[in-house]
Short mmCIF file of C-alpha atoms in Angstrom, two decimals:
data_model
loop_
_atom_site.label_atom_id
_atom_site.label_comp_id
_atom_site.label_asym_id
_atom_site.label_seq_id
_atom_site.Cartn_x
_atom_site.Cartn_y
_atom_site.Cartn_z
CA UNK S 182 0.00 0.00 0.00
CA UNK S 183 1.24 3.48 -0.87
CA UNK S 184 2.37 5.44 2.16
CA UNK S 185 1.41 9.11 2.22
CA UNK S 186 3.48 11.88 3.83
CA UNK S 187 2.08 13.77 6.80
CA UNK S 188 -0.49 16.25 5.42
CA UNK S 189 -0.27 20.00 5.73
CA UNK S 190 -3.29 22.13 6.63
CA UNK S 191 -3.69 22.91 2.93
CA UNK S 192 -3.64 19.21 2.12
CA UNK S 193 -6.31 18.51 4.74
CA UNK S 194 -8.54 21.26 3.36
CA UNK S 195 -8.27 20.15 -0.23
CA UNK S 196 -8.40 16.51 0.82
CA UNK S 197 -11.87 17.00 2.23
CA UNK S 198 -13.08 18.25 -1.14
CA UNK S 199 -11.28 15.55 -3.09
CA UNK S 200 -12.45 12.86 -0.73
CA UNK S 201 -16.06 13.90 -1.25
CA UNK S 202 -15.52 13.87 -5.00
CA UNK S 203 -13.99 10.41 -4.82
CA UNK S 204 -17.01 9.09 -2.90
CA UNK S 205 -19.42 10.58 -5.42
CA UNK S 206 -17.47 10.06 -8.61
CA UNK S 207 -15.02 7.25 -7.89
CA UNK S 208 -13.95 4.46 -10.23
CA UNK S 209 -16.36 1.98 -8.70
CA UNK S 210 -19.21 4.14 -9.99
CA UNK S 211 -17.47 4.37 -13.34
CA UNK S 212 -17.19 0.60 -13.64
CA UNK S 213 -20.78 0.14 -12.58
CA UNK S 214 -22.15 2.63 -15.10
CA UNK S 215 -23.74 1.28 -18.24
CA UNK S 216 -22.13 2.13 -21.54
CA UNK S 217 -18.64 2.62 -20.15
CA UNK S 218 -16.57 4.49 -22.72
CA UNK S 219 -13.80 2.60 -24.46
CA UNK S 220 -10.90 5.02 -24.73
CA UNK S 221 -7.74 4.60 -26.73
CA UNK S 222 -4.96 6.80 -28.03
CA UNK S 223 -3.87 6.94 -31.69
CA UNK S 224 -0.61 5.29 -32.56
CA UNK S 225 2.57 7.16 -33.48
CA UNK S 226 3.36 7.70 -37.16
CA UNK S 227 7.12 7.20 -37.22
CA UNK S 228 9.17 4.17 -38.27
CA UNK S 229 10.32 3.26 -34.75
CA UNK S 230 8.49 1.47 -31.95
CA UNK S 231 8.60 3.33 -28.64
CA UNK S 232 10.16 2.36 -25.32
CA UNK S 233 9.30 3.98 -22.00
CA UNK S 234 11.00 4.27 -18.64
CA UNK S 235 9.92 6.25 -15.57
CA UNK S 236 12.20 7.91 -13.02
CA UNK S 237 11.77 9.81 -9.76
CA UNK S 238 14.08 12.76 -9.12
CA UNK S 239 14.57 14.58 -5.82
CA UNK S 240 16.07 18.05 -5.43
CA UNK S 241 17.32 18.19 -1.85
CA UNK S 242 18.46 21.79 -2.32
CA UNK S 243 14.91 23.04 -2.94
CA UNK S 244 11.76 22.99 -0.83
CA UNK S 245 8.47 22.05 -2.43
CA UNK S 246 6.26 25.17 -2.67
CA UNK S 247 3.02 23.30 -2.04
CA UNK S 248 3.91 20.75 0.68
CA UNK S 249 6.61 20.38 3.36
CA UNK S 250 9.77 18.61 2.24
CA UNK S 251 12.27 18.50 -0.60
CA UNK S 252 11.04 18.89 -4.16
CA UNK S 253 10.24 15.61 -5.95
CA UNK S 254 9.63 15.30 -9.68
CA UNK S 255 8.47 12.35 -11.79
CA UNK S 256 9.52 11.95 -15.41
CA UNK S 257 8.73 9.48 -18.18
CA UNK S 258 11.32 9.04 -20.92
CA UNK S 259 10.14 7.87 -24.34
CA UNK S 260 12.67 6.75 -26.96
CA UNK S 261 13.04 4.71 -30.15
CA UNK S 262 13.19 1.04 -29.16
CA UNK S 263 15.43 -1.63 -30.64
CA UNK S 264 12.68 -4.19 -30.01
CA UNK S 265 9.42 -4.25 -28.05
CA UNK S 266 8.88 -7.98 -28.13
CA UNK S 267 8.13 -9.20 -24.61
CA UNK S 268 7.82 -5.68 -23.19
CA UNK S 269 4.26 -4.66 -22.27
CA UNK S 270 2.56 -1.42 -23.21
CA UNK S 271 2.31 1.02 -20.34
CA UNK S 272 -1.05 2.33 -19.11
CA UNK S 273 -1.52 6.07 -19.43
CA UNK S 274 -2.08 6.30 -15.66
CA UNK S 275 -0.98 3.99 -12.88
CA UNK S 276 -3.87 2.22 -11.10
CA UNK S 277 -3.57 4.60 -8.14
CA UNK S 278 -3.46 7.66 -10.42
CA UNK S 279 -6.49 6.43 -12.34
CA UNK S 280 -8.45 6.08 -9.10
CA UNK S 281 -7.58 9.65 -8.13
CA UNK S 282 -8.31 11.05 -11.57
CA UNK S 283 -11.76 9.44 -11.67
CA UNK S 284 -12.77 11.85 -8.90
CA UNK S 285 -10.68 14.79 -10.03
CA UNK S 286 -11.66 14.83 -13.73
CA UNK S 287 -14.90 16.87 -13.42
CA UNK S 288 -13.19 19.23 -10.97
CA UNK S 289 -10.08 19.86 -13.05
CA UNK S 290 -12.05 20.19 -16.30
CA UNK S 291 -15.77 20.87 -15.72
CA UNK S 292 -17.89 18.86 -18.09
CA UNK S 293 -15.79 15.72 -17.98
CA UNK S 294 -17.87 12.76 -16.78
CA UNK S 295 -18.14 11.87 -13.11
CA UNK S 296 -18.80 8.23 -14.01
CA UNK S 297 -18.71 5.86 -16.96
CA UNK S 298 -14.96 5.94 -17.68
CA UNK S 299 -12.29 3.44 -16.72
CA UNK S 300 -9.32 5.82 -16.90
CA UNK S 301 -6.96 3.03 -15.87
CA UNK S 302 -7.74 1.02 -19.02
CA UNK S 303 -6.21 3.57 -21.43
CA UNK S 304 -2.99 2.15 -22.86
CA UNK S 305 -0.11 4.08 -24.35
CA UNK S 306 2.09 2.84 -27.19
CA UNK S 307 5.20 2.99 -24.99
CA UNK S 308 6.66 -0.38 -24.08
CA UNK S 309 7.98 -0.50 -20.51
CA UNK S 310 11.76 -0.95 -20.27
CA UNK S 311 12.17 -1.91 -23.95
CA UNK S 312 15.84 -1.70 -24.98
CA UNK S 313 16.70 1.55 -26.77
CA UNK S 314 17.82 1.73 -30.36
CA UNK S 315 21.56 2.54 -30.39
CA UNK S 316 22.70 6.01 -31.36
CA UNK S 317 22.62 9.47 -29.76
CA UNK S 318 19.43 11.41 -30.41
CA UNK S 319 18.16 14.93 -29.68
CA UNK S 320 16.24 15.34 -26.42
CA UNK S 321 12.90 17.13 -26.00
CA UNK S 322 11.45 18.14 -22.62
CA UNK S 323 7.68 18.48 -22.22
CA UNK S 324 5.82 20.39 -19.51
CA UNK S 325 2.01 19.99 -19.45
CA UNK S 326 -0.89 22.37 -19.03
CA UNK S 327 -1.81 23.74 -15.62
CA UNK S 328 -3.64 21.12 -13.57
CA UNK S 329 -2.70 18.32 -15.99
CA UNK S 330 -0.32 15.45 -15.45
CA UNK S 331 2.50 14.56 -17.81
CA UNK S 332 0.45 11.57 -19.01
CA UNK S 333 -1.86 13.85 -21.00
CA UNK S 334 1.02 14.71 -23.33
CA UNK S 335 1.53 11.08 -24.31
CA UNK S 336 0.33 11.10 -27.92
CA UNK S 337 2.52 13.92 -29.21
CA UNK S 338 5.51 12.61 -27.24
CA UNK S 339 5.12 9.09 -28.65
CA UNK S 340 4.95 10.46 -32.17
CA UNK S 341 8.14 12.46 -31.67
CA UNK S 342 9.90 9.42 -30.18
CA UNK S 343 8.77 7.22 -33.07
CA UNK S 344 10.53 9.65 -35.40
CA UNK S 345 13.85 9.33 -33.60
CA UNK S 346 13.72 11.70 -30.63
CA UNK S 347 14.13 11.09 -26.91
CA UNK S 348 11.20 12.80 -25.17
CA UNK S 349 11.06 13.52 -21.43
CA UNK S 350 7.59 14.12 -19.98
CA UNK S 351 7.88 16.11 -16.75
CA UNK S 352 5.29 16.09 -13.97
CA UNK S 353 4.97 19.01 -11.54
CA UNK S 354 3.53 17.66 -8.25
CA UNK S 355 1.08 19.93 -6.48
CA UNK S 356 0.21 21.62 -9.76
CA UNK S 357 -0.60 18.42 -11.72
CA UNK S 358 -3.99 16.79 -11.15
CA UNK S 359 -2.31 13.76 -9.61
CA UNK S 360 1.20 12.31 -9.47
CA UNK S 361 2.21 9.04 -7.85
CA UNK S 362 5.59 9.61 -6.19
CA UNK S 363 7.74 7.17 -4.21
CA UNK S 364 6.68 9.13 -1.12
CA UNK S 365 2.97 8.88 -1.93
CA UNK S 366 0.19 10.34 -4.06
CA UNK S 367 0.08 14.09 -4.66
CA UNK S 368 -3.03 15.86 -5.94
CA UNK S 369 -3.53 19.34 -7.28
CA UNK S 370 -3.87 22.46 -5.16
CA UNK S 371 -5.48 24.31 -8.09
CA UNK S 372 -9.15 25.24 -8.15
CA UNK S 373 -10.06 27.11 -11.29
CA UNK S 374 -7.91 29.81 -12.83
CA UNK S 375 -4.87 30.51 -10.62
CA UNK S 376 -4.43 33.98 -9.13
CA UNK S 377 -1.28 35.93 -10.17
CA UNK S 378 0.72 34.82 -7.12
CA UNK S 379 -0.15 31.17 -7.63
CA UNK S 380 0.63 31.40 -11.34
CA UNK S 381 4.03 32.93 -10.58
CA UNK S 382 4.78 30.09 -8.16
CA UNK S 383 3.67 27.54 -10.74
CA UNK S 384 5.93 28.89 -13.47
CA UNK S 385 8.97 29.46 -11.25
CA UNK S 386 8.58 25.93 -9.88
CA UNK S 387 8.17 24.41 -13.32
CA UNK S 388 11.28 26.17 -14.66
CA UNK S 389 13.27 24.94 -11.65
CA UNK S 390 11.89 21.42 -12.26
CA UNK S 391 13.05 21.57 -15.89
CA UNK S 392 16.52 22.67 -14.77
CA UNK S 393 16.62 19.76 -12.33
CA UNK S 394 15.79 17.37 -15.17
CA UNK S 395 18.46 18.90 -17.38
CA UNK S 396 20.98 18.53 -14.56
CA UNK S 397 20.15 14.83 -14.13
CA UNK S 398 19.78 13.63 -17.72
CA UNK S 399 23.42 12.61 -17.94
CA UNK S 400 23.02 10.37 -14.89
CA UNK S 401 20.06 8.36 -16.23
CA UNK S 402 20.53 4.83 -17.58
CA UNK S 403 19.31 6.13 -20.94
CA UNK S 404 22.04 8.79 -21.13
CA UNK S 405 24.02 6.85 -23.78
CA UNK S 406 21.21 7.41 -26.32
CA UNK S 407 20.77 11.13 -25.54
CA UNK S 408 22.62 13.88 -27.38
CA UNK S 409 22.75 16.48 -24.63
CA UNK S 410 24.19 19.04 -27.03
CA UNK S 411 20.81 19.12 -28.85
CA UNK S 412 17.97 19.83 -26.44
CA UNK S 413 14.55 21.32 -27.12
CA UNK S 414 11.62 22.17 -24.87
CA UNK S 415 7.89 22.37 -25.51
CA UNK S 416 4.87 22.89 -23.32
CA UNK S 417 1.13 23.48 -23.26
CA UNK S 418 -0.63 26.42 -21.59
CA UNK S 419 1.21 27.02 -18.28
CA UNK S 420 3.73 24.55 -19.66
CA UNK S 421 4.14 26.77 -22.71
CA UNK S 422 4.91 29.71 -20.45
CA UNK S 423 7.43 27.64 -18.50
CA UNK S 424 8.99 26.28 -21.70
CA UNK S 425 9.66 29.77 -23.05
CA UNK S 426 11.06 30.94 -19.69
CA UNK S 427 13.36 27.92 -19.61
CA UNK S 428 14.44 28.55 -23.19
CA UNK S 429 15.19 32.19 -22.41
CA UNK S 430 17.13 31.41 -19.26
CA UNK S 431 19.04 28.17 -19.88
CA UNK S 432 21.70 27.98 -22.59
CA UNK S 433 21.53 24.20 -22.68
CA UNK S 434 18.25 24.50 -24.61
CA UNK S 435 18.45 25.20 -28.35
CA UNK S 436 14.81 25.75 -29.37
CA UNK S 437 11.29 25.73 -27.98
CA UNK S 438 7.60 25.37 -28.82
CA UNK S 439 4.84 27.22 -26.98
CA UNK S 440 1.42 25.57 -27.25
CA UNK S 441 -0.87 28.47 -26.28
CA UNK S 442 0.88 29.74 -23.16
CA UNK S 443 0.84 33.34 -21.89
CA UNK S 444 4.10 35.29 -22.07
CA UNK S 445 3.26 38.31 -19.90
CA UNK S 446 4.64 37.02 -16.59
CA UNK S 447 8.21 38.25 -17.18
CA UNK S 448 8.18 40.42 -20.33
CA UNK S 449 11.80 41.54 -20.07
CA UNK S 450 13.09 37.97 -19.96
CA UNK S 451 10.96 36.95 -22.93
CA UNK S 452 11.84 40.09 -24.90
CA UNK S 453 15.50 39.10 -24.72
CA UNK S 454 14.88 35.68 -26.27
CA UNK S 455 17.33 35.01 -29.07
CA UNK S 456 16.63 31.34 -29.76
CA UNK S 457 14.18 29.75 -32.20
CA UNK S 458 10.59 29.61 -31.00
CA UNK S 459 7.41 28.22 -32.58
CA UNK S 460 4.02 29.20 -31.14
CA UNK S 461 0.62 27.63 -31.71
CA UNK S 462 -2.76 29.00 -30.71
CA UNK S 463 -6.39 28.08 -31.32
CA UNK S 464 -9.28 30.24 -32.48
CA UNK S 465 -11.39 28.89 -29.63
CA UNK S 466 -9.21 30.01 -26.72
CA UNK S 467 -11.31 32.12 -24.36
CA UNK S 468 -8.35 34.34 -23.38
CA UNK S 469 -7.08 34.96 -26.90
CA UNK S 470 -6.82 38.73 -26.39
CA UNK S 471 -4.45 38.38 -23.44
CA UNK S 472 -2.47 35.75 -25.31
CA UNK S 473 -2.02 37.94 -28.37
CA UNK S 474 -0.97 40.93 -26.26
CA UNK S 475 1.62 38.85 -24.47
CA UNK S 476 3.00 37.56 -27.78
CA UNK S 477 3.18 40.97 -29.46
CA UNK S 478 6.58 41.86 -30.89
CA UNK S 479 8.17 38.51 -30.11
CA UNK S 480 10.22 37.20 -33.08
CA UNK S 481 8.66 33.75 -33.38
CA UNK S 482 6.75 31.78 -35.98
CA UNK S 483 3.02 31.60 -35.21
CA UNK S 484 0.43 28.99 -36.25
CA UNK S 485 -3.35 29.42 -35.81
CA UNK S 486 -5.50 26.30 -35.53
CA UNK S 487 -9.13 26.79 -36.57
CA UNK S 488 -12.24 25.16 -35.07
CA UNK S 489 -10.07 24.11 -32.15
CA UNK S 490 -10.08 24.59 -28.37
CA UNK S 491 -7.32 25.08 -25.82
CA UNK S 492 -6.96 21.45 -24.75
CA UNK S 493 -6.60 20.12 -28.31
CA UNK S 494 -2.83 20.15 -27.71
CA UNK S 495 -3.22 17.39 -25.12
CA UNK S 496 -4.56 13.84 -25.23
CA UNK S 497 -8.02 15.27 -24.59
CA UNK S 498 -8.06 15.85 -28.36
CA UNK S 499 -8.48 12.09 -28.74
CA UNK S 500 -10.30 11.22 -25.51
CA UNK S 501 -13.04 13.86 -25.47
CA UNK S 502 -14.55 13.02 -28.90
CA UNK S 503 -14.81 9.39 -27.78
CA UNK S 504 -16.49 10.48 -24.57
CA UNK S 505 -18.94 12.52 -26.62
CA UNK S 506 -19.64 9.55 -28.91
CA UNK S 507 -20.40 7.47 -25.80
CA UNK S 508 -22.84 10.11 -24.58
CA UNK S 509 -20.67 11.03 -21.60
CA UNK S 510 -19.91 14.64 -22.54
CA UNK S 511 -22.02 17.19 -24.37
CA UNK S 512 -21.23 18.88 -27.64
CA UNK S 513 -20.77 22.09 -25.67
CA UNK S 514 -18.18 20.48 -23.40
CA UNK S 515 -16.34 19.09 -26.39
CA UNK S 516 -16.30 22.50 -28.08
CA UNK S 517 -15.11 24.20 -24.89
CA UNK S 518 -12.28 21.73 -24.32
CA UNK S 519 -10.97 20.77 -27.77
CA UNK S 520 -13.16 22.58 -30.29
CA UNK S 521 -15.93 21.42 -32.58
CA UNK S 522 -13.66 20.68 -35.54
CA UNK S 523 -11.83 17.55 -36.68
CA UNK S 524 -9.43 16.96 -33.78
CA UNK S 525 -7.58 14.21 -35.65
CA UNK S 526 -6.73 16.62 -38.46
CA UNK S 527 -5.79 19.35 -36.00
CA UNK S 528 -3.46 17.14 -34.00
CA UNK S 529 -1.88 15.88 -37.23
CA UNK S 530 -0.99 19.51 -38.00
CA UNK S 531 0.49 19.94 -34.53
CA UNK S 532 2.47 16.71 -34.78
CA UNK S 533 3.92 17.63 -38.16
CA UNK S 534 4.64 21.23 -37.19
CA UNK S 535 6.40 20.42 -33.92
CA UNK S 536 8.38 17.58 -35.47
CA UNK S 537 9.50 19.60 -38.48
CA UNK S 538 10.49 22.56 -36.31
CA UNK S 539 12.69 20.48 -34.01
CA UNK S 540 14.10 18.48 -36.93
CA UNK S 541 15.31 21.75 -38.43
CA UNK S 542 16.39 23.55 -35.26
CA UNK S 543 18.16 20.66 -33.52
CA UNK S 544 20.49 19.74 -36.34
CA UNK S 545 23.30 21.48 -34.48
CA UNK S 546 24.11 22.02 -30.77
CA UNK S 547 22.94 25.13 -28.92
CA UNK S 548 24.85 28.33 -29.72
CA UNK S 549 27.32 29.72 -27.17
CA UNK S 550 26.00 31.17 -23.94
CA UNK S 551 25.38 34.89 -23.66
CA UNK S 552 24.89 37.29 -20.77
CA UNK S 553 21.36 37.08 -19.36
CA UNK S 554 19.22 38.82 -16.83
CA UNK S 555 18.07 36.36 -14.19
CA UNK S 556 14.26 36.16 -13.75
CA UNK S 557 12.97 37.82 -10.60
#
């Protein structure tokens, strides 16, 4: 049984709410519901099968901003596999994470079903502990949307790995909906749109988490297949903000992709960006005006996705239409989350655009370091 750390007062307060949600919306209700949705993720398009390994990292020099103790981070590393025979496909969520998410789903994203979904049955196309294909490959770090776990970036990451990249999905405990750590389960402190102070803490913490991962990549068992001279970063929403901040402040990173993240938190840092950046946005994003203002004047390529919603950059692009087909979400919920358009076509555009950008920009190592202003 998973052992949980001693709770803080904040944990107790949020635990009461989450506990009530789990009683009302837990997985037992989901399994008992008629017409349980059958969810699956689309396969990657590249020539390589995909291996997957998961690691826990601890930063003893840094305190966690949300709970007492040192900062812990979970990562999943996806990579081209030499063979996958005999190595099982990984579930998108661990059994414990799936149980938590069953209760959290309608709280994190209103409109998601409170019952009728077996979240633990969703399989990825990553094969656990499959041996890597020899050769050093560029490395891409991914940071997810606010309130989401790293698992919801699986589809894009698998596609990139199948085309010859090593992709590191980074979880941010306390911010993410749920993360199973060696020390126990962590659930999100977020309730709705974060206030400015909370958002600042989120981004600063995420950037520090990405730096921790960069510091530790060379120590991982998969280090022999990583080319640490060619590193990119991409992120969705709050993860897009963090990705650009990391790109602007860490010379180990060559290029970045921002999937609809605000850039008004530290304008001076962003204004000094001198590395390649690709930015996607949707025509259905409710805060498009703020987004456009924060992007103004930044020398970056921009792509607009039509008939699309903010969460189309995540695995919700594939899960929500299936939930709608099963009668578990409304057309309005689908439109609000991922848009009313063809999500398969939209995500194909994102896959191709992100892959082509990194293929071009990571042909050579990062340029030499330059003087920078440290973020406040």
